[in-house]
Every structure is written in structure tokens, then in C-alpha cells.
CSV table of C-alpha atoms in Angstrom, one decimal:
chain,number,residue,atom,x,y,z
A,1,MET,CA,-65.0,-8.2,28.2
A,2,THR,CA,-66.9,-11.4,28.5
A,3,THR,CA,-65.2,-14.1,30.5
A,4,SER,CA,-64.3,-17.3,28.6
A,5,ASN,CA,-67.1,-19.4,30.1
A,6,GLU,CA,-69.8,-16.9,29.1
A,7,VAL,CA,-68.9,-16.6,25.4
A,8,ARG,CA,-71.9,-17.3,23.1
A,9,LEU,CA,-70.7,-17.3,19.5
A,10,PRO,CA,-72.9,-15.5,16.9
A,11,ARG,CA,-75.1,-17.9,14.9
A,12,HIS,CA,-75.8,-15.4,12.1
A,13,THR,CA,-73.6,-14.4,9.3
A,14,LYS,CA,-72.6,-10.9,8.4
A,15,GLY,CA,-73.3,-10.1,4.7
A,16,LYS,CA,-76.2,-10.2,2.3
A,17,ARG,CA,-78.1,-13.4,2.2
A,18,PRO,CA,-79.0,-14.5,-1.4
A,19,SER,CA,-82.5,-15.7,-2.3
A,20,PHE,CA,-82.6,-18.6,-4.7
A,21,PHE,CA,-86.4,-18.7,-5.0
A,22,GLU,CA,-88.9,-16.0,-6.2
A,23,ASP,CA,-90.5,-16.2,-2.8
A,24,PRO,CA,-87.9,-15.8,0.0
A,25,SER,CA,-90.2,-17.8,2.3
A,26,LEU,CA,-89.0,-20.9,0.3
A,27,ASP,CA,-85.4,-20.1,1.1
A,28,GLN,CA,-86.4,-20.1,4.8
A,29,MET,CA,-88.4,-23.3,4.3
A,30,MET,CA,-85.4,-25.0,2.8
A,31,THR,CA,-83.4,-24.1,6.0
A,32,PHE,CA,-86.2,-25.6,8.1
A,33,LEU,CA,-86.3,-28.7,5.9
A,34,LEU,CA,-82.5,-29.4,6.0
A,35,GLU,CA,-82.3,-28.8,9.8
A,36,LEU,CA,-85.2,-31.2,10.3
A,37,THR,CA,-83.6,-33.7,7.9
A,38,THR,CA,-80.5,-33.5,10.1
A,39,GLU,CA,-82.4,-33.9,13.3
A,40,VAL,CA,-84.0,-37.1,12.0
A,41,ALA,CA,-80.6,-38.4,11.1
A,42,VAL,CA,-79.4,-37.6,14.7
A,43,LEU,CA,-82.3,-39.5,16.2
A,44,ARG,CA,-81.7,-42.4,13.9
A,45,GLU,CA,-78.1,-42.5,14.9
A,46,ARG,CA,-79.0,-42.5,18.6
A,47,GLN,CA,-81.4,-45.3,18.0
A,48,ASP,CA,-78.7,-47.2,16.2
A,49,THR,CA,-76.3,-46.7,19.1
A,50,VAL,CA,-78.9,-48.0,21.5
A,51,GLU,CA,-79.6,-51.1,19.4
A,52,ARG,CA,-75.9,-51.8,19.1
A,53,LEU,CA,-75.3,-51.4,22.9
A,54,LEU,CA,-78.3,-53.7,23.6
A,55,ASP,CA,-76.9,-56.3,21.1
A,56,SER,CA,-73.4,-56.3,22.8
A,57,HIS,CA,-74.3,-55.6,26.4
A,58,GLY,CA,-78.0,-56.4,26.8
A,59,SER,CA,-78.6,-53.1,28.6
A,60,VAL,CA,-78.1,-49.4,28.0
A,61,THR,CA,-77.5,-46.2,30.0
A,62,ARG,CA,-77.2,-42.6,28.9
A,63,ALA,CA,-73.6,-42.6,29.9
A,64,ALA,CA,-72.9,-45.6,27.6
A,65,ILE,CA,-74.6,-43.8,24.7
A,66,GLU,CA,-72.4,-40.8,25.3
A,67,ALA,CA,-69.3,-42.9,25.5
A,68,TYR,CA,-70.1,-45.0,22.5
A,69,GLN,CA,-67.4,-44.9,19.8
A,70,PRO,CA,-68.3,-46.6,16.5
A,71,SER,CA,-65.6,-48.7,14.9
A,72,ALA,CA,-64.4,-47.7,11.4
A,73,ALA,CA,-66.6,-50.4,9.9
A,74,ILE,CA,-69.7,-49.2,11.7
A,75,GLU,CA,-68.9,-45.6,10.8
A,76,GLN,CA,-68.7,-46.7,7.1
A,77,GLU,CA,-72.1,-48.4,7.5
A,78,ARG,CA,-73.6,-45.3,9.0
A,79,ALA,CA,-72.1,-43.1,6.3
A,80,ALA,CA,-73.7,-45.3,3.6
A,81,TRP,CA,-77.1,-45.0,5.5
A,82,ARG,CA,-76.8,-41.2,5.6
A,83,ASP,CA,-76.0,-41.0,1.9
A,84,ALA,CA,-78.9,-43.2,0.9
A,85,TYR,CA,-81.3,-41.5,3.4
A,86,LEU,CA,-80.4,-38.0,2.0
A,87,LYS,CA,-80.9,-39.2,-1.5
A,88,ARG,CA,-84.4,-40.4,-0.6
A,89,VAL,CA,-85.3,-37.2,1.2
A,90,LEU,CA,-84.0,-34.9,-1.5
A,91,ARG,CA,-85.6,-36.7,-4.4
A,92,MET,CA,-85.7,-34.3,-7.3
A,93,HIS,CA,-88.6,-34.4,-9.9
A,94,SER,CA,-87.3,-35.3,-13.3
A,95,PRO,CA,-86.4,-32.1,-15.3
A,96,ASP,CA,-89.1,-30.8,-17.8
B,1,MET,CA,-33.6,-29.9,38.8
B,2,ALA,CA,-36.1,-28.6,36.2
B,3,ALA,CA,-37.5,-31.2,33.9
B,4,ASN,CA,-36.6,-30.8,30.2
B,5,PRO,CA,-39.7,-29.1,28.8
B,6,LYS,CA,-39.4,-31.3,25.7
B,7,GLU,CA,-40.0,-34.4,27.7
B,8,ILE,CA,-43.4,-33.3,29.1
B,9,PRO,CA,-46.1,-34.4,26.7
B,10,VAL,CA,-47.8,-31.4,25.1
B,11,PRO,CA,-51.6,-31.7,25.3
B,12,ASN,CA,-53.6,-31.6,22.1
B,13,ILE,CA,-55.9,-28.6,22.0
B,14,GLU,CA,-58.1,-30.4,19.5
B,15,GLU,CA,-58.8,-33.1,22.0
B,16,LEU,CA,-60.5,-30.5,24.3
B,17,PHE,CA,-63.3,-30.4,21.7
B,18,ARG,CA,-65.8,-33.0,23.0
B,19,PRO,CA,-69.0,-32.9,21.1
B,20,THR,CA,-71.9,-35.0,22.6
B,21,HIS,CA,-73.2,-38.1,20.8
B,22,ASP,CA,-75.9,-36.2,19.1
B,23,GLU,CA,-73.6,-33.3,18.1
B,24,ARG,CA,-71.3,-35.8,16.5
B,25,ALA,CA,-74.2,-37.3,14.6
B,26,ARG,CA,-75.3,-33.8,13.5
B,27,GLN,CA,-71.8,-33.0,12.2
B,28,SER,CA,-71.7,-36.3,10.3
B,29,MET,CA,-75.0,-35.6,8.6
B,30,VAL,CA,-74.0,-32.0,7.7
B,31,SER,CA,-70.8,-33.5,6.1
B,32,MET,CA,-73.1,-35.7,4.0
B,33,ILE,CA,-75.4,-32.8,3.0
B,34,ARG,CA,-72.3,-30.8,2.0
B,35,LYS,CA,-71.1,-33.8,-0.1
B,36,HIS,CA,-74.6,-34.2,-1.7
B,37,ALA,CA,-74.5,-30.5,-2.8
B,38,ILE,CA,-70.9,-30.4,-4.1
B,39,ILE,CA,-70.8,-33.8,-5.7
B,40,ASP,CA,-74.3,-35.2,-6.4
B,41,LEU,CA,-76.3,-32.0,-7.1
B,42,ARG,CA,-73.3,-30.4,-8.9
B,43,ARG,CA,-73.3,-33.4,-11.2
B,44,ALA,CA,-77.1,-33.3,-11.7
B,45,LEU,CA,-76.8,-29.6,-12.5
B,46,LYS,CA,-74.2,-30.1,-15.2
B,47,SER,CA,-76.2,-32.9,-16.7
B,48,ASP,CA,-79.4,-30.8,-16.7
B,49,TYR,CA,-77.4,-28.0,-18.4
B,50,ASP,CA,-75.8,-30.3,-21.0
B,51,ASN,CA,-78.8,-32.4,-21.8
B,52,ARG,CA,-81.7,-30.0,-21.6
B,53,ILE,CA,-81.0,-26.3,-21.0
B,54,GLU,CA,-78.1,-25.7,-23.5
B,55,PRO,CA,-79.7,-27.7,-26.4
B,56,LYS,CA,-83.0,-25.8,-25.8
B,57,LEU,CA,-81.3,-22.5,-25.9
B,58,GLU,CA,-79.2,-23.5,-28.9
B,59,ARG,CA,-82.4,-24.5,-30.8
B,60,GLU,CA,-83.7,-21.0,-30.0
B,61,GLY,CA,-80.5,-19.4,-31.3
B,62,ARG,CA,-79.4,-18.1,-27.9
B,63,LYS,CA,-76.7,-20.5,-26.8
B,64,PRO,CA,-74.9,-18.9,-23.8
B,65,GLU,CA,-71.3,-17.8,-24.8
B,66,ASP,CA,-69.8,-17.0,-21.4
B,67,TRP,CA,-70.2,-17.9,-17.7
B,68,ALA,CA,-72.4,-14.9,-17.0
B,69,ALA,CA,-74.8,-15.9,-19.8
B,70,ILE,CA,-74.8,-19.5,-18.4
B,71,GLU,CA,-75.6,-18.2,-14.9
B,72,LYS,CA,-78.5,-16.1,-16.3
B,73,SER,CA,-79.9,-19.1,-18.1
B,74,MET,CA,-79.7,-21.2,-15.0
B,75,GLU,CA,-81.1,-18.8,-12.4
B,76,ARG,CA,-84.7,-19.9,-12.7
B,77,GLU,CA,-84.1,-23.6,-13.2
B,78,GLN,CA,-85.2,-25.9,-10.4
B,79,SER,CA,-81.9,-27.8,-10.6
B,80,TYR,CA,-79.9,-24.6,-9.9
B,81,ARG,CA,-82.3,-23.3,-7.2
B,82,PHE,CA,-82.1,-26.5,-5.1
B,83,TYR,CA,-78.3,-27.1,-5.8
B,84,SER,CA,-77.7,-23.5,-4.6
B,85,SER,CA,-80.0,-23.7,-1.6
B,86,VAL,CA,-78.7,-27.0,-0.3
B,87,ARG,CA,-75.1,-25.9,-0.8
B,88,TYR,CA,-75.7,-22.6,1.0
B,89,ASN,CA,-77.5,-24.2,3.9
B,90,ALA,CA,-74.8,-26.9,4.3
B,91,GLN,CA,-72.1,-24.3,4.4
B,92,GLU,CA,-73.9,-22.5,7.3
B,93,MET,CA,-74.6,-25.7,9.1
B,94,CYS,CA,-70.9,-26.7,9.1
B,95,TYR,CA,-70.1,-23.9,11.6
B,96,LEU,CA,-73.4,-24.1,13.5
B,97,SER,CA,-72.8,-27.8,14.1
B,98,VAL,CA,-69.5,-27.2,16.0
B,99,GLN,CA,-70.2,-23.9,17.8
B,100,PRO,CA,-71.8,-25.4,21.0
B,101,ALA,CA,-69.0,-27.8,21.7
B,102,VAL,CA,-66.4,-25.0,21.0
B,103,GLU,CA,-68.2,-22.7,23.5
B,104,ARG,CA,-68.0,-25.4,26.2
B,105,ALA,CA,-64.4,-26.2,25.5
B,106,LEU,CA,-63.3,-22.5,25.3
B,107,PRO,CA,-62.0,-21.8,28.8
B,108,GLU,CA,-59.8,-24.9,28.7
B,109,MET,CA,-58.6,-24.2,25.2
B,110,ILE,CA,-57.7,-20.7,26.1
B,111,ASP,CA,-55.7,-21.8,29.2
B,112,LEU,CA,-53.8,-24.4,27.1
B,113,ALA,CA,-53.1,-22.0,24.2
B,114,SER,CA,-51.9,-19.3,26.6
B,115,ASP,CA,-49.6,-21.7,28.4
B,116,LEU,CA,-48.1,-23.0,25.2
B,117,ALA,CA,-47.6,-19.4,24.0
B,118,LYS,CA,-45.4,-18.8,27.1
B,119,ARG,CA,-43.6,-22.1,27.1
B,120,ASN,CA,-43.1,-22.9,23.3
B,121,PRO,CA,-42.2,-26.5,24.1
B,122,ALA,CA,-41.5,-27.3,20.4
B,123,GLY,CA,-39.5,-24.1,19.9
B,124,GLY,CA,-42.0,-22.1,17.9
B,125,SER,CA,-43.3,-18.7,18.8
B,126,LEU,CA,-46.4,-16.5,18.7
B,127,ARG,CA,-46.2,-12.8,18.1
B,128,LEU,CA,-49.5,-10.8,18.1
B,129,ASN,CA,-50.1,-7.2,17.1
B,130,PRO,CA,-53.2,-5.9,18.9
B,131,ASN,CA,-52.8,-2.6,17.0
B,132,LEU,CA,-53.0,-4.2,13.6
B,133,ASP,CA,-55.6,-2.6,11.4
B,134,LEU,CA,-57.8,-5.4,10.0
B,135,PRO,CA,-58.4,-4.9,6.3
B,136,LYS,CA,-62.0,-4.1,5.3
B,137,TYR,CA,-62.0,-7.1,3.0
B,138,ILE,CA,-61.8,-9.3,6.2
B,139,THR,CA,-64.2,-7.4,8.5
B,140,SER,CA,-67.0,-6.2,6.2
B,141,LEU,CA,-68.7,-9.6,5.9
B,142,ASP,CA,-68.2,-13.1,7.2
B,143,VAL,CA,-66.2,-15.0,4.6
B,144,HIS,CA,-67.4,-18.6,3.9
B,145,LEU,CA,-70.5,-17.8,5.9
B,146,ALA,CA,-68.5,-18.4,9.1
B,147,PRO,CA,-69.7,-16.0,11.7
B,148,GLY,CA,-66.6,-14.2,13.0
B,149,TRP,CA,-64.4,-15.8,10.3
B,150,VAL,CA,-60.7,-15.8,11.4
B,151,HIS,CA,-60.5,-12.5,13.2
B,152,ALA,CA,-63.4,-12.0,15.7
B,153,GLU,CA,-62.5,-12.1,19.4
B,154,TYR,CA,-65.1,-12.5,22.1
B,155,THR,CA,-63.0,-12.8,25.2
B,156,ALA,CA,-59.3,-12.2,26.3
B,157,ASP,CA,-56.8,-14.5,24.5
B,158,ASP,CA,-59.6,-15.9,22.5
B,159,VAL,CA,-59.1,-19.0,20.3
B,160,ALA,CA,-62.8,-19.7,19.5
B,161,GLN,CA,-62.6,-18.8,15.8
B,162,GLY,CA,-59.5,-21.1,15.4
B,163,ALA,CA,-61.6,-24.0,16.7
B,164,VAL,CA,-64.8,-23.0,14.8
B,165,VAL,CA,-62.9,-22.6,11.5
B,166,GLY,CA,-60.8,-25.7,12.1
B,167,PHE,CA,-63.6,-28.1,13.2
B,168,GLY,CA,-66.1,-26.4,10.8
B,169,GLY,CA,-63.6,-27.1,8.0
B,170,LYS,CA,-63.5,-30.8,9.0
B,171,VAL,CA,-67.3,-31.0,8.8
B,172,PHE,CA,-67.1,-29.2,5.4
B,173,SER,CA,-64.7,-31.7,3.9
B,174,GLY,CA,-65.6,-34.8,6.0
B,175,GLN,CA,-67.2,-36.6,3.0
B,176,HIS,CA,-65.3,-34.8,0.2
B,177,PRO,CA,-63.3,-37.4,-1.8
B,178,TYR,CA,-60.2,-35.1,-2.2
B,179,ARG,CA,-60.3,-33.1,1.0
B,180,LYS,CA,-60.8,-35.6,3.8
B,181,LYS,CA,-57.3,-35.1,5.2
B,182,PRO,CA,-56.4,-31.6,6.5
B,183,GLY,CA,-53.2,-30.4,4.8
B,184,ALA,CA,-53.8,-32.4,1.6
B,185,VAL,CA,-53.0,-29.3,-0.5
B,186,ALA,CA,-49.6,-28.7,1.1
B,187,GLU,CA,-48.8,-32.5,1.1
B,188,SER,CA,-49.5,-32.5,-2.7
B,189,ILE,CA,-47.5,-29.3,-3.5
B,190,SER,CA,-44.5,-30.2,-1.3
B,191,TYR,CA,-44.4,-33.6,-3.0
B,192,TRP,CA,-44.4,-32.0,-6.4
B,193,LEU,CA,-41.8,-29.4,-5.3
B,194,LYS,CA,-39.4,-32.2,-4.2
B,195,LYS,CA,-39.8,-33.9,-7.6
B,196,LYS,CA,-39.6,-30.7,-9.6
B,197,PHE,CA,-36.6,-29.1,-7.7
B,198,PRO,CA,-34.8,-32.1,-6.1
B,199,ASP,CA,-31.8,-30.0,-4.9
B,200,PHE,CA,-33.9,-27.2,-3.4
B,201,LYS,CA,-33.3,-26.9,0.3
B,202,PRO,CA,-35.1,-23.8,1.7
B,203,ARG,CA,-33.7,-22.3,4.9
B,204,ARG,CA,-36.9,-20.4,5.7
B,205,ILE,CA,-40.5,-21.0,4.7
B,206,LEU,CA,-43.3,-18.4,4.8
B,207,ASP,CA,-47.0,-19.3,4.6
B,208,MET,CA,-49.3,-16.3,4.0
B,209,GLY,CA,-52.9,-16.3,5.3
B,210,THR,CA,-51.9,-19.4,7.2
B,211,THR,CA,-55.1,-19.4,9.5
B,212,THR,CA,-54.4,-22.4,11.8
B,213,GLY,CA,-51.4,-23.5,9.8
B,214,LYS,CA,-52.9,-26.8,8.5
B,215,ASN,CA,-51.4,-26.2,5.1
B,216,LEU,CA,-48.1,-25.1,6.5
B,217,LEU,CA,-47.2,-28.1,8.7
B,218,PRO,CA,-46.8,-30.5,5.7
B,219,TYR,CA,-44.1,-28.2,4.2
B,220,CYS,CA,-42.3,-28.4,7.6
B,221,THR,CA,-42.3,-32.2,7.4
B,222,ALA,CA,-41.1,-32.1,3.8
B,223,TYR,CA,-38.3,-29.6,4.6
B,224,PRO,CA,-37.4,-30.3,8.3
B,225,GLN,CA,-34.2,-28.3,8.2
B,226,ALA,CA,-36.2,-25.1,7.3
B,227,GLU,CA,-37.5,-22.5,9.8
B,228,ALA,CA,-41.2,-22.1,9.3
B,229,TYR,CA,-43.2,-18.8,9.6
B,230,GLY,CA,-47.0,-18.4,9.3
B,231,ILE,CA,-48.8,-15.0,9.1
B,232,ASP,CA,-52.4,-14.1,9.3
B,233,VAL,CA,-54.4,-11.0,10.3
B,234,GLY,CA,-56.6,-13.1,12.6
B,235,ALA,CA,-55.3,-13.5,16.2
B,236,PRO,CA,-57.6,-16.4,17.3
B,237,VAL,CA,-56.6,-18.7,14.4
B,238,LEU,CA,-52.9,-17.9,15.1
B,239,ARG,CA,-53.2,-18.7,18.9
B,240,TYR,CA,-55.0,-21.9,18.0
B,241,GLY,CA,-52.6,-22.9,15.2
B,242,HIS,CA,-49.6,-22.2,17.5
B,243,ALA,CA,-51.1,-24.7,20.1
B,244,ILE,CA,-51.5,-27.3,17.4
B,245,ALA,CA,-48.0,-27.0,16.0
B,246,GLU,CA,-46.5,-27.1,19.5
B,247,HIS,CA,-48.4,-30.3,20.2
B,248,GLU,CA,-47.2,-31.8,16.9
B,249,GLY,CA,-43.7,-30.9,18.0
B,250,ILE,CA,-43.2,-28.7,14.9
B,251,PRO,CA,-41.6,-25.3,15.6
B,252,VAL,CA,-43.5,-22.6,13.7
B,253,HIS,CA,-43.2,-18.9,14.2
B,254,PHE,CA,-46.7,-17.4,13.9
B,255,SER,CA,-47.1,-13.7,13.7
B,256,GLN,CA,-50.1,-11.4,13.2
B,257,GLN,CA,-49.4,-9.4,10.1
B,258,ASN,CA,-51.0,-8.2,6.9
B,259,ALA,CA,-49.3,-9.9,3.9
B,260,GLU,CA,-49.5,-6.6,2.0
B,261,ALA,CA,-46.6,-5.2,4.1
B,262,THR,CA,-44.7,-7.5,6.5
B,263,ASP,CA,-41.9,-6.7,8.9
B,264,PHE,CA,-39.5,-9.4,7.5
B,265,PRO,CA,-36.2,-8.3,5.9
B,266,ASP,CA,-35.6,-8.4,2.1
B,267,GLY,CA,-34.8,-11.8,0.7
B,268,HIS,CA,-35.6,-13.5,4.0
B,269,PHE,CA,-37.4,-16.6,2.6
B,270,ASP,CA,-36.5,-19.3,0.1
B,271,LEU,CA,-40.0,-20.7,-0.1
B,272,ILE,CA,-43.2,-18.6,0.0
B,273,VAL,CA,-46.5,-20.5,-0.1
B,274,SER,CA,-50.2,-19.9,0.5
B,275,SER,CA,-53.4,-22.0,0.1
B,276,PHE,CA,-56.9,-20.7,-0.8
B,277,PHE,CA,-55.7,-17.2,0.0
B,278,PHE,CA,-55.7,-14.6,-2.9
B,279,HIS,CA,-59.3,-15.0,-3.9
B,280,GLU,CA,-60.3,-13.8,-0.4
B,281,VAL,CA,-58.5,-10.4,-0.7
B,282,SER,CA,-59.1,-7.5,-3.0
B,283,VAL,CA,-57.3,-7.5,-6.4
B,284,LYS,CA,-55.5,-4.3,-5.2
B,285,ALA,CA,-54.3,-6.2,-2.2
B,286,THR,CA,-53.3,-9.3,-4.4
B,287,LYS,CA,-51.0,-7.0,-6.4
B,288,LYS,CA,-49.4,-5.5,-3.2
B,289,ILE,CA,-49.0,-9.0,-1.7
B,290,LEU,CA,-47.2,-10.4,-4.8
B,291,LYS,CA,-44.9,-7.4,-4.7
B,292,GLU,CA,-44.2,-8.1,-1.1
B,293,CYS,CA,-43.5,-11.8,-2.1
B,294,ASN,CA,-41.0,-10.5,-4.6
B,295,ARG,CA,-39.3,-8.4,-1.9
B,296,LEU,CA,-39.2,-11.3,0.5
B,297,LEU,CA,-38.1,-14.1,-1.8
B,298,ALA,CA,-34.3,-14.8,-1.8
B,299,PRO,CA,-32.4,-15.5,-5.0
B,300,GLY,CA,-32.7,-19.2,-5.8
B,301,GLY,CA,-36.1,-19.2,-4.1
B,302,VAL,CA,-39.5,-20.6,-5.1
B,303,MET,CA,-42.9,-19.0,-4.6
B,304,VAL,CA,-45.9,-21.3,-5.0
B,305,HIS,CA,-49.5,-20.4,-4.3
B,306,MET,CA,-52.5,-22.8,-4.5
B,307,GLU,CA,-55.4,-21.0,-5.9
B,308,LEU,CA,-58.6,-21.3,-7.9
B,309,PRO,CA,-57.9,-21.8,-11.6
B,310,ASP,CA,-58.2,-18.5,-13.5
B,311,GLU,CA,-61.0,-17.8,-15.9
B,312,ALA,CA,-58.8,-18.4,-19.0
B,313,THR,CA,-57.8,-21.9,-17.8
B,314,VAL,CA,-61.2,-23.4,-17.6
B,315,SER,CA,-64.4,-23.6,-19.7
B,316,ALA,CA,-67.3,-21.2,-19.6
B,317,TYR,CA,-69.4,-23.7,-17.7
B,318,ASP,CA,-66.6,-24.2,-15.1
B,319,ASN,CA,-66.3,-20.5,-14.7
B,320,PHE,CA,-70.1,-20.4,-13.9
B,321,PHE,CA,-69.6,-23.1,-11.4
B,322,TRP,CA,-66.6,-21.5,-9.6
B,323,ASN,CA,-67.9,-18.0,-9.6
B,324,TRP,CA,-71.0,-19.2,-7.6
B,325,ASP,CA,-69.1,-18.5,-4.3
B,326,THR,CA,-68.7,-14.8,-5.1
B,327,LEU,CA,-72.2,-13.8,-4.0
B,328,ASN,CA,-73.3,-17.0,-2.4
B,329,ASN,CA,-70.4,-17.8,-0.1
B,330,ASN,CA,-69.4,-14.3,1.0
B,331,GLU,CA,-66.3,-14.2,-1.2
B,332,PRO,CA,-66.8,-10.9,-3.0
B,333,TRP,CA,-63.3,-10.9,-4.7
B,334,TYR,CA,-63.7,-14.4,-6.2
B,335,THR,CA,-64.8,-13.4,-9.7
B,336,SER,CA,-62.5,-10.4,-10.1
B,337,TYR,CA,-59.5,-12.4,-8.8
B,338,ARG,CA,-60.2,-15.2,-11.2
B,339,ALA,CA,-60.5,-12.8,-14.1
B,340,GLN,CA,-56.7,-12.0,-13.7
B,341,ASP,CA,-54.0,-14.1,-15.3
B,342,PRO,CA,-51.8,-15.2,-12.3
B,343,VAL,CA,-48.7,-15.3,-14.5
B,344,ALA,CA,-49.3,-11.7,-15.6
B,345,LEU,CA,-49.8,-10.7,-12.0
B,346,CYS,CA,-46.4,-12.2,-11.1
B,347,LEU,CA,-44.7,-10.3,-13.9
B,348,GLU,CA,-46.5,-7.1,-12.8
B,349,ALA,CA,-45.1,-7.7,-9.3
B,350,GLY,CA,-41.6,-7.7,-10.6
B,351,PHE,CA,-40.9,-11.5,-11.2
B,352,GLU,CA,-38.8,-12.2,-14.3
B,353,PRO,CA,-40.5,-13.2,-17.5
B,354,GLY,CA,-40.0,-17.0,-18.1
B,355,LYS,CA,-39.8,-17.6,-14.4
B,356,ALA,CA,-43.5,-17.4,-13.6
B,357,PHE,CA,-45.7,-20.5,-13.9
B,358,LYS,CA,-49.2,-21.9,-13.5
B,359,LEU,CA,-50.3,-25.5,-13.6
B,360,HIS,CA,-52.4,-28.2,-12.1
B,361,VAL,CA,-50.6,-30.7,-9.8
B,362,PRO,CA,-52.1,-34.0,-8.7
B,363,ASP,CA,-53.5,-34.6,-5.3
B,364,ILE,CA,-50.8,-37.0,-4.1
B,365,LEU,CA,-53.1,-38.8,-1.5
B,366,THR,CA,-55.5,-40.0,-4.2
B,367,PHE,CA,-53.3,-40.0,-7.4
B,368,GLY,CA,-50.5,-42.3,-6.1
B,369,GLU,CA,-46.8,-42.1,-6.5
B,370,GLU,CA,-46.6,-44.2,-9.7
B,371,ARG,CA,-49.0,-42.1,-11.6
B,372,HIS,CA,-47.3,-39.0,-10.2
B,373,ALA,CA,-44.0,-40.1,-11.8
B,374,GLN,CA,-45.8,-40.5,-15.1
B,375,PHE,CA,-47.2,-36.9,-14.6
B,376,MET,CA,-43.7,-35.6,-14.0
B,377,ARG,CA,-42.5,-37.2,-17.2
B,378,GLY,CA,-45.3,-35.5,-19.1
B,379,GLU,CA,-47.0,-38.7,-20.0
B,380,ILE,CA,-50.3,-38.0,-18.3
B,381,GLU,CA,-52.1,-34.9,-17.1
B,382,SER,CA,-53.1,-33.9,-13.6
B,383,PRO,CA,-56.8,-34.0,-12.8
B,384,ALA,CA,-58.5,-30.7,-12.7
B,385,HIS,CA,-58.7,-28.4,-9.6
B,386,GLY,CA,-61.0,-29.8,-6.9
B,387,SER,CA,-61.4,-33.1,-8.8
B,388,GLY,CA,-58.1,-34.8,-7.8
B,389,GLY,CA,-55.8,-31.9,-8.7
B,390,TRP,CA,-54.8,-28.6,-7.3
B,391,PHE,CA,-54.2,-25.4,-9.3
B,392,VAL,CA,-51.0,-23.6,-8.4
B,393,PHE,CA,-49.2,-20.5,-9.7
B,394,GLY,CA,-45.9,-18.9,-8.7
B,395,ALA,CA,-42.4,-18.0,-9.8
B,396,THR,CA,-38.8,-18.9,-9.2
B,397,LYS,CA,-36.0,-16.3,-8.7
B,398,ARG,CA,-32.5,-16.5,-10.1
């Protein structure tokens, strides 16, 4: 049996994957789009951490970024940004 | 002289999960995508149906009469396609966003859980059965799109799925207005039980399909004199849940058992509970489990299960909404479970007519105690399931 430090958990789900679009390529494209949307948010949050560290300390290190813990107020601000950001990215056309 | 084991602080297995800055950011964004699907897009979908789709079909003389007809009318609509696609992807991403940090923490987590299973510093216990036959309804596909669900084991004494399901669940509900706090269901139901049956003092509590026990611990807090038992078929979630309970200082006896046939004596429990459980097992198994509940419940006892509202309780549109998970969230029994009347199921299992019940109870964390008192006096209704209320069914025994 695999030792505990070698375990790689499965990234695929067992079971039939539904298709919500006539062309299944669009289902795949939606996965790409949402993963990319998430990665942009990750970059933006890292940038925000850097700016906040520079504001408070005047310098920044990778270790300081890793150790950074946002206060509840900052986390709330970030959540509001994520919410508004997602609503901009997933802007639906008006129904027919 | 040996130190009193109770005086040594018990480490928290959840603190071994240390996502990087960027992994935390990813988890937070996934919580928001999930919220967008289940709140914002769900609302847009309903509005599209009410304002455009249904009136159009009505004008054409083909207004959908039941949930299946509504589903058919929606399948090709953009609002439905994108709602479904975002919701499906968000669900997968909940687990994907926590897996790397679980993999890194796994050796330490296993060491801690194994140590606590030997020491039981809080006085609980862990009893596993490596020979248990896992039911097909658990192994044939990954429920909730969680690879490995509650049962898969990848190494000796594995706890990975406990952490994946636990932390993935936190990402899933991180921005949900009624599910932010783990155990909100059990907090709400135990609060209601204490108001409804003020003299009820259970000696033993059983939680079926307990996974990591998050909806068992609040019952232990509500009834501290009671012995608590949690069963599940999945070993990794039990090991992990046992470590959490021991850290919390709450003695819980976890055992790996199938709820269809347990090894507990007749009438062993005064309170039998479950949360989000029956819709994950086959209807055949549901019937066996309720019979087992009847065998296990002592005279004077209460059985209360939190479940999805049954088909007859909600509108055709809400049935369309709820049944989405059947094919799209790997929950194949969802629709057939919801087609049953839970009160009829209790009677079929041997509970007495007039003693079975079903109702919505308010989410105590968001409803507040004052309004709860008004609810108990019958002056106001509970919000609907998932929107500030929880649907429950069960029975009492004379």
C-alpha cells in the first residue's frame, strides 16, 4: 500500500458527467473559464496582500505573504470584491 | 507518576491543514462561485421561468404541470444551461481546492488520529470493521462529485477523505447564508427538541451516516448527560471525526457500521438522528434503516431526521429545483427518495400512527430566539428548507 507521504488523491469523479450544452466542448470550455476566473482572483488577492504589506511595513517578502492573515474587516472587503468581480465576469445576456 | 491524560492539551487535527496563501485565495473564490450558482443564478433562473418561459408556454397552451415537464421546458434555455454548468463546476472545485493541502498534511494527520484512537483522551472510542461490505449505493459513483467520497482509503489508517469532505464542505458552504457554521442543522434541531420536549433527557444518542460527526456534536452539547454514538460505512471519515471530537473534549463512540443492520441491542437509544442522509441511500435501504430505527428506539424516545422536503410538501417548481442533484450531483436516489411520504415510511417501518411527524424547523442561528418562540406558539411559520429552515421528519415512541 502507498505510504502516507506518497498519496495522490484522485482529481476525477466516478460517475457519468452530464452535458448541459448541445456541444460537450462548451461544457469543457466552461470548466476552463471558471478555473481561469479563479486563478485571476488568486493573483488579485496576492497583489492585494503585497499592497497591504507595503502599506504597513514598506517592504515585502515571500514569507510575509505566506504568513499574512487578513483581519475580519479585510476579509469582508475581499469577499465583496470577489462577489462583484464574479458578477462582472459572468454577465448574462438579457433573456430573449 | 503518569500525568492525567485529560490535562494534556489534545491537538486539533484541523489545524494540520495548512493551505498556502494562494490555495486559501482559491478556496475563497470557489466559495463565491458556489454562492453565485446557488443564490444568484438560482434566483435568475426562477425569474426567467416565472416571467418568460411559463407565460410563453401558457400562451401556447402547454403550461408544465409537474417538475419533470418544467425540467423539459428548461433544458434548452440559456439560464438553465449556465446555472447548471456553474453549479456543477463549483461543486467539483470545492474538493479540488482542498486536495493538495490535504495531501501535504496527511502523514501528520494520520499520526495524530492513530494516537488519539489509542488514547481516547476525551473518553470516546473508535471501532472499525475492515470486513464490512460497503453498499453499492456508496461505491458505484462518487456522491456529491467528491472523488473517493467518505469511504475510499489510499494508505494505512487513512483519514484523507475525512479532511477532503470536511474542508471541501467548508468551501461549499463558506458563502452560504444559512450554512456558514458547521453543525447548524444539529444546533437548530436540538434547540427545537428542547422546546418541544422540555422534559426529554436522552441517555444515549445515535447519529446515522455521521461522516465526521459535525451534526452530532451539537446534540452532545445540548444533552451533555447522554452517551453519543456515531455510525458510518466510511472508515476515513470516522477516524477523522473521532480526532475532532477528542480534541473538542466530547466523548463520542464512533463505529463503522451499515445503518441497515447495526450491532446495537434493541431499545438502546432514546434519541436517533441523522442529517442529509436518507436521500443518499436506495429507497430499499431507507426502508430497512427506518425499521432498524424502530428496533433501536427505546420507549419514550424520539427519532428525528433532517432531510430534503418530500415531493408533496413543495411546489412543482421547487421539485424541479431539488431534483437537479439526482443526475447532476451524483445522488441517484434523490428523486425516488423525495417521491416517498416520510410519514408513510415511518408507519411502514412499524412506528405508531399519530406518532410520526414532518415539519420545517427554523435555522436557529439566523432566525433568533424571539421569533423561534413565536414559531413554537404557532404564530409564525418556519422559513422553507435551505432558505432559513430545515425540513425534518421522525416519530416518537410510547
